[in-house]
Coordinates of C-alpha atoms and ligand atoms in Angstrom, one line a residue:
X1 CA 26.3 -11.6 69.9
X2 CA 25.6 -13.3 66.6
X3 CA 22.5 -15.4 66.8
X4 CA 22.4 -19.1 66.0
X5 CA 20.5 -18.6 62.7
X6 CA 23.2 -16.3 61.3
X7 CA 26.0 -18.6 62.5
X8 CA 24.3 -21.5 60.6
X9 CA 23.9 -19.4 57.5
X10 CA 27.5 -18.3 57.8
X11 CA 28.6 -21.9 58.1
X12 CA 26.7 -22.9 55.0
X13 CA 28.3 -20.1 53.1
X14 CA 31.8 -20.8 54.2
X15 CA 31.4 -24.5 53.7
X16 CA 30.8 -27.5 56.1
X17 CA 33.6 -28.6 58.3
X18 CA 34.1 -32.3 59.0
X19 CA 34.5 -33.0 55.3
X20 CA 37.1 -34.2 52.9
X21 CA 37.5 -31.7 50.0
X22 CA 39.6 -32.2 46.8
X23 CA 42.1 -29.3 46.6
X24 CA 44.4 -30.1 43.7
X25 CA 45.4 -32.5 41.1
X26 CA 47.9 -35.1 42.3
X27 CA 50.5 -34.0 39.8
X28 CA 50.4 -30.4 41.2
X29 CA 51.6 -31.4 44.6
X30 CA 55.4 -32.0 44.3
X31 CA 58.5 -32.7 46.3
X32 CA 60.4 -29.7 45.0
X33 CA 58.0 -26.9 45.5
X34 CA 55.0 -26.0 47.7
X35 CA 51.5 -25.5 46.5
X36 CA 49.4 -22.8 48.2
X37 CA 45.6 -22.7 48.0
X38 CA 42.6 -21.8 50.0
X39 CA 40.0 -24.0 51.6
X40 CA 37.0 -22.7 53.6
X41 CA 38.5 -19.3 53.7
X42 CA 41.8 -20.6 55.2
X43 CA 45.1 -20.5 53.4
X44 CA 46.8 -23.8 53.3
X45 CA 50.0 -25.1 51.8
X46 CA 50.7 -28.6 50.5
X47 CA 53.8 -30.5 49.4
X48 CA 55.4 -34.0 49.4
X49 CA 58.2 -35.2 51.5
X50 CA 61.2 -37.2 50.2
X51 CA 59.0 -40.4 50.1
X52 CA 56.2 -38.7 48.3
X53 CA 54.0 -38.5 51.4
X54 CA 51.6 -35.6 51.3
X55 CA 51.8 -32.8 53.8
X56 CA 49.3 -30.0 54.4
X57 CA 49.6 -27.2 57.0
X58 CA 48.4 -23.6 57.4
X59 CA 50.0 -21.3 54.9
X60 CA 51.4 -19.0 57.5
X61 CA 54.9 -18.7 58.7
X62 CA 55.1 -18.9 62.6
X63 CA 57.7 -16.2 62.6
X64 CA 55.8 -13.2 61.1
X65 CA 53.1 -14.7 59.0
X66 CA 54.7 -14.8 55.5
X67 CA 53.0 -17.3 53.2
X68 CA 55.0 -20.5 53.5
X69 CA 53.9 -21.4 50.0
X70 CA 56.3 -18.7 48.7
X71 CA 59.1 -20.8 50.2
X72 CA 61.1 -23.9 49.4
X73 CA 61.2 -27.5 50.3
X74 CA 64.2 -28.7 52.4
X75 CA 64.6 -32.4 53.3
X76 CA 60.8 -32.9 53.3
X77 CA 60.1 -29.7 55.3
X78 CA 59.1 -26.3 54.2
X79 CA 61.3 -23.3 54.5
X80 CA 60.0 -19.7 54.6
X81 CA 61.3 -17.4 52.0
X82 CA 61.3 -14.4 54.3
X83 CA 63.9 -15.3 57.0
X84 CA 64.4 -19.0 56.5
X85 CA 62.4 -20.6 59.3
X86 CA 61.8 -24.3 58.6
X87 CA 58.5 -26.0 59.5
X88 CA 57.6 -29.7 59.2
X89 CA 54.5 -31.3 57.9
X90 CA 53.0 -31.4 61.4
X91 CA 53.3 -27.6 61.8
X92 CA 56.3 -27.9 64.2
X93 CA 59.2 -25.4 63.8
X94 CA 62.2 -27.5 63.0
X95 CA 64.9 -24.8 62.6
X96 CA 65.4 -21.1 62.8
X97 CA 68.6 -20.8 60.8
X98 CA 69.1 -17.1 61.4
X99 CA 69.2 -17.5 65.2
X100 CA 71.2 -20.1 67.1
X101 CA 69.2 -21.9 69.8
X102 CA 66.1 -20.0 69.1
X103 CA 63.2 -20.8 71.5
X104 CA 60.9 -21.3 68.5
X105 CA 62.5 -24.6 67.6
X106 CA 60.5 -27.6 68.5
X107 CA 57.3 -25.5 69.0
X108 CA 54.1 -26.8 67.4
X109 CA 53.0 -23.6 65.8
X110 CA 50.5 -24.5 63.1
X111 CA 47.6 -26.7 62.4
X112 CA 48.1 -29.6 60.0
X113 CA 45.5 -31.3 58.1
X114 CA 44.9 -35.0 57.1
X115 CA 45.5 -35.4 53.4
X116 CA 45.2 -38.2 51.0
X117 CA 44.9 -38.8 47.3
X118 CA 42.6 -40.8 45.0
X119 CA 42.1 -41.0 41.3
X120 CA 44.5 -38.2 40.4
X121 CA 43.2 -35.7 43.1
X122 CA 44.5 -34.7 46.5
X123 CA 41.9 -34.4 49.3
X124 CA 42.2 -32.5 52.5
X125 CA 40.2 -33.1 55.6
X126 CA 38.8 -30.1 57.5
X127 CA 38.1 -31.2 61.1
X128 CA 34.9 -30.2 63.0
X129 CA 34.2 -30.2 66.7
X130 CA 32.2 -33.4 66.4
X131 CA 34.5 -35.1 64.0
X132 CA 38.1 -34.1 64.8
X133 CA 39.5 -37.3 63.2
X134 CA 38.7 -37.9 59.6
X135 CA 36.0 -40.3 58.7
X136 CA 36.4 -42.5 55.7
X137 CA 36.5 -40.7 52.4
X138 CA 33.8 -42.4 50.3
X139 CA 34.7 -42.3 46.6
X140 CA 32.5 -42.9 43.6
X141 CA 32.3 -46.5 42.7
X142 CA 33.5 -45.8 39.2
X143 CA 36.9 -44.9 40.6
X144 CA 37.5 -48.5 41.6
X145 CA 36.0 -50.1 38.5
X146 CA 38.0 -51.4 35.5
X147 CA 35.0 -50.6 33.3
X148 CA 35.4 -46.9 33.6
X149 CA 38.1 -44.6 32.3
X150 CA 38.2 -40.9 33.0
X151 CA 39.9 -37.6 33.1
X152 CA 40.0 -35.1 35.9
X153 CA 39.4 -31.5 35.0
X154 CA 39.5 -28.7 37.6
X155 CA 38.7 -25.1 37.5
X156 CA 38.5 -22.2 39.9
X157 CA 35.3 -20.2 39.7
X158 CA 34.9 -16.8 41.3
X159 CA 31.6 -17.5 43.0
X160 CA 30.5 -19.0 46.2
X161 CA 30.6 -22.9 46.1
X162 CA 26.9 -23.0 46.7
X163 CA 26.2 -21.7 43.3
X164 CA 28.3 -24.4 41.7
X165 CA 26.4 -27.0 43.7
X166 CA 23.0 -25.5 43.0
X167 CA 23.9 -25.6 39.3
X168 CA 24.6 -29.3 39.5
X169 CA 21.3 -29.9 41.3
X170 CA 19.5 -28.2 38.4
X171 CA 19.4 -30.4 35.3
X172 CA 16.9 -28.1 33.6
X173 CA 19.5 -25.4 32.8
X174 CA 21.2 -27.8 30.3
X175 CA 18.8 -27.3 27.4
X176 CA 18.9 -23.5 27.9
X177 CA 22.4 -22.4 29.0
X178 CA 24.1 -25.1 26.9
X179 CA 21.6 -25.2 24.0
X180 CA 24.3 -24.7 21.4
X181 CA 26.6 -27.4 22.7
X182 CA 27.5 -30.8 21.1
X183 CA 24.8 -32.9 22.8
X184 CA 23.0 -30.8 25.3
X185 CA 20.8 -29.2 22.7
X186 CA 18.6 -32.3 22.4
X187 CA 15.4 -32.8 24.2
X188 CA 12.5 -30.6 25.1
X189 CA 12.6 -27.3 26.8
X190 CA 9.7 -27.9 29.0
X191 CA 9.3 -30.4 31.7
X192 CA 8.5 -31.2 35.3
X193 CA 11.1 -32.3 37.8
X194 CA 10.9 -35.2 40.3
X195 CA 13.0 -35.7 43.4
X196 CA 13.6 -39.1 44.9
X197 CA 15.4 -40.1 48.0
X198 CA 18.2 -42.6 47.4
X199 CA 20.2 -44.8 49.9
X200 CA 22.9 -42.1 50.2
X201 CA 21.3 -38.9 49.1
X202 CA 18.8 -37.9 46.4
X203 CA 18.2 -38.0 42.7
X204 CA 16.7 -35.1 40.8
X205 CA 15.4 -35.9 37.4
X206 CA 13.2 -34.6 34.6
X207 CA 9.9 -36.4 34.4
X208 CA 9.3 -36.2 30.6
X209 CA 12.7 -37.0 29.3
X210 CA 15.0 -40.0 29.8
X211 CA 18.3 -40.6 28.1
X212 CA 18.0 -37.6 25.7
X213 CA 20.1 -35.0 27.4
X214 CA 21.4 -34.0 30.9
X215 CA 18.2 -35.4 32.4
X216 CA 19.1 -36.0 36.0
X217 CA 21.7 -35.6 38.8
X218 CA 22.3 -37.8 41.7
X219 CA 23.9 -36.5 44.9
X220 CA 25.7 -38.9 47.3
X221 CA 26.0 -37.4 50.8
X222 CA 28.4 -39.4 53.0
X223 CA 29.5 -38.7 56.6
X224 CA 32.8 -37.3 55.4
X225 CA 32.2 -36.0 51.9
X226 CA 29.7 -35.4 49.2
X227 CA 29.7 -35.5 45.4
X228 CA 27.3 -35.9 42.5
X229 CA 27.1 -37.5 39.2
X230 CA 25.1 -37.1 36.0
X231 CA 25.1 -38.7 32.6
X232 CA 25.2 -37.2 29.2
X233 CA 24.0 -39.5 26.5
X234 CA 26.3 -39.5 23.5
X235 CA 25.5 -39.9 19.8
X236 CA 27.5 -42.5 17.8
X237 CA 29.7 -39.7 16.5
X238 CA 31.3 -39.5 19.9
X239 CA 33.0 -42.8 19.3
X240 CA 32.8 -46.1 21.2
X241 CA 31.6 -46.6 24.7
X242 CA 28.5 -45.9 26.7
X243 CA 27.2 -42.7 28.3
X244 CA 29.5 -39.9 29.3
X245 CA 29.3 -39.6 33.1
X246 CA 30.4 -36.5 35.0
X247 CA 31.3 -36.9 38.6
X248 CA 31.5 -33.6 40.4
X249 CA 33.0 -32.4 43.6
X250 CA 32.9 -28.7 44.7
X251 CA 35.4 -27.3 47.2
X252 CA 34.7 -24.0 48.9
X253 CA 37.7 -21.7 48.8
X254 CA 36.5 -18.3 50.0
X255 CA 33.3 -16.3 50.2
X256 CA 33.4 -15.8 46.4
X257 CA 35.7 -18.5 45.2
X258 CA 35.4 -22.3 44.7
X259 CA 37.1 -25.0 42.9
X260 CA 35.2 -27.5 40.8
X261 CA 36.5 -31.0 40.2
X262 CA 34.9 -32.9 37.4
X263 CA 35.8 -36.4 36.4
X264 CA 34.7 -37.1 32.9
X265 CA 34.1 -40.8 32.8
X266 CA 33.2 -43.3 30.1
X267 CA 32.3 -46.9 30.3
X268 CA 34.9 -48.3 27.9
X269 CA 37.0 -51.4 27.8
X270 CA 40.0 -52.8 25.9
X271 CA 40.6 -51.1 22.6
X272 CA 37.6 -48.8 23.0
X273 CA 39.4 -47.4 26.1
X274 CA 42.4 -46.3 24.1
X275 CA 40.3 -44.8 21.3
X276 CA 38.1 -43.0 23.8
X277 CA 41.2 -41.4 25.4
X278 CA 42.5 -40.4 22.0
X279 CA 39.2 -39.0 20.8
X280 CA 38.7 -37.2 24.1
X281 CA 42.0 -35.4 24.0
X282 CA 41.9 -34.7 20.3
X283 CA 38.4 -33.5 20.0
X284 CA 36.0 -33.6 23.0
X285 CA 38.1 -31.8 25.6
X286 CA 37.6 -28.4 23.9
X287 CA 33.9 -28.9 23.7
X288 CA 33.6 -29.7 27.3
X289 CA 35.6 -26.7 28.3
X290 CA 33.3 -24.6 26.3
X291 CA 30.3 -26.0 28.2
X292 CA 32.0 -25.5 31.6
X293 CA 32.8 -21.9 30.7
X294 CA 29.1 -21.3 30.1
X295 CA 28.4 -22.4 33.6
X296 CA 31.2 -20.4 35.0
X297 CA 30.3 -17.2 33.3
X298 CA 26.7 -17.5 34.4
X299 CA 27.4 -18.2 38.0
X300 CA 30.1 -15.6 38.3
X301 CA 27.6 -13.1 37.0
X302 CA 25.1 -13.7 39.7
X303 CA 25.1 -11.5 42.8
X304 CA 26.3 -13.0 46.1
X305 CA 23.0 -12.5 47.7
X306 CA 20.8 -13.7 44.9
X307 CA 19.1 -16.0 47.4
X308 CA 17.5 -13.0 49.1
X309 CA 15.5 -12.2 46.0
X310 CA 15.1 -15.4 44.1
X311 CA 11.7 -16.9 43.3
X312 CA 12.1 -20.6 43.1
X313 CA 9.6 -22.8 41.1
X314 CA 8.9 -26.5 40.7
X315 CA 12.2 -27.1 38.9
X316 CA 14.2 -26.1 41.9
X317 CA 13.3 -29.1 44.0
X318 CA 16.9 -30.3 43.8
X319 CA 18.3 -26.9 44.7
X320 CA 16.0 -26.8 47.8
X321 CA 16.9 -30.3 48.9
X322 CA 20.5 -29.5 48.6
X323 CA 20.2 -26.4 50.7
X324 CA 18.2 -28.3 53.3
X325 CA 21.0 -30.9 53.6
X326 CA 23.6 -28.2 54.0
X327 CA 21.6 -26.2 56.5
X328 CA 20.9 -29.3 58.6
X329 CA 24.5 -30.3 58.7
X330 CA 25.6 -26.7 59.5
X331 CA 23.1 -26.5 62.3
X332 CA 24.5 -29.7 63.9
X333 CA 28.0 -28.3 63.7
X334 CA 27.1 -24.9 65.0
X335 CA 25.2 -26.4 67.9
X336 CA 28.1 -28.7 68.8
X337 CA 30.5 -25.7 68.8
X338 CA 28.2 -23.6 70.9
X339 CA 27.9 -26.5 73.4
X340 CA 31.7 -26.8 73.7
X341 CA 32.0 -23.0 74.0
X342 CA 29.5 -23.0 76.8
X343 CA 31.3 -25.7 78.8
Ligands
FES1 S1 58.2 -14.6 58.3 FE1 58.9 -16.5 57.8 S2 60.8 -16.6 58.5 FE2 60.2 -14.6 59.0
FE2_2 FE1 25.9 -26.6 33.1

């Protein structure tokens, strides 16, 4: 039998349940074709019905297991490409066209997942034993503010999601890994880090440097989701508006795969809003992709079990705190599951 400690470690590695995770851009989920992806190691498929309502079920045909995401949408349901079985958004077999009065019809065969969308992204809820019904999805305050305008950029990285989160909890890498980028080169290459508790999470920041570079990251940990944000001060050459804020969500896909969602926000109003959008598209977007690529390449190059040999130092306070939060939550989930299993 696997001991509790390994179950907890495994849960942290796979990703916490009882969470909302962004899985795609809103525009990618359509009425005319299914979208297959992975979340916490499970294959899922998403689409929209005739009214545009989002649907998400396991990407597994109840007949023989073909990926439903290879199929087609018929009247708001999904039809398997292999032998035509039609399943609805609740995972119930609606029709078996190849076989009259087939007993499969009407059977609830697949799990379906709560799904919603916000600020250009589609979020899926992965239930847990303690939290089968989705809690509220808490969104960054910038999403509901007229003062901020932003763009969503997503990317799939071939590394465990923990590496992407660790990377965000580590502002000190900015002036090294991104030293040749547009703004991240400023500031000193030596510092101490400080960690402070906030109402909803924690703030990790450089002690000796404020407003010069990527100096801090704040994590918000809510009952049903988690995200972080950080600011990158911009020189006047970057056009009108205040700091450039990045809001990051990371979704675990598989053991060595995750999807990062970065909203690139700027506090801009009126005319400045338009010129920021233009400038961003015309000039800045490429620069940002280059920076993200530096992160991706570095994280993908790290071995899966780097944790076993790493030697953390003072700057890794944020990384440690993050791991502690994940481990505590995973422990609660595993204990609740073990309790149910023992009943
Ligand atoms: S496997 Fe899907 S219809 Fe046969
Ligand atoms: Fe980075």
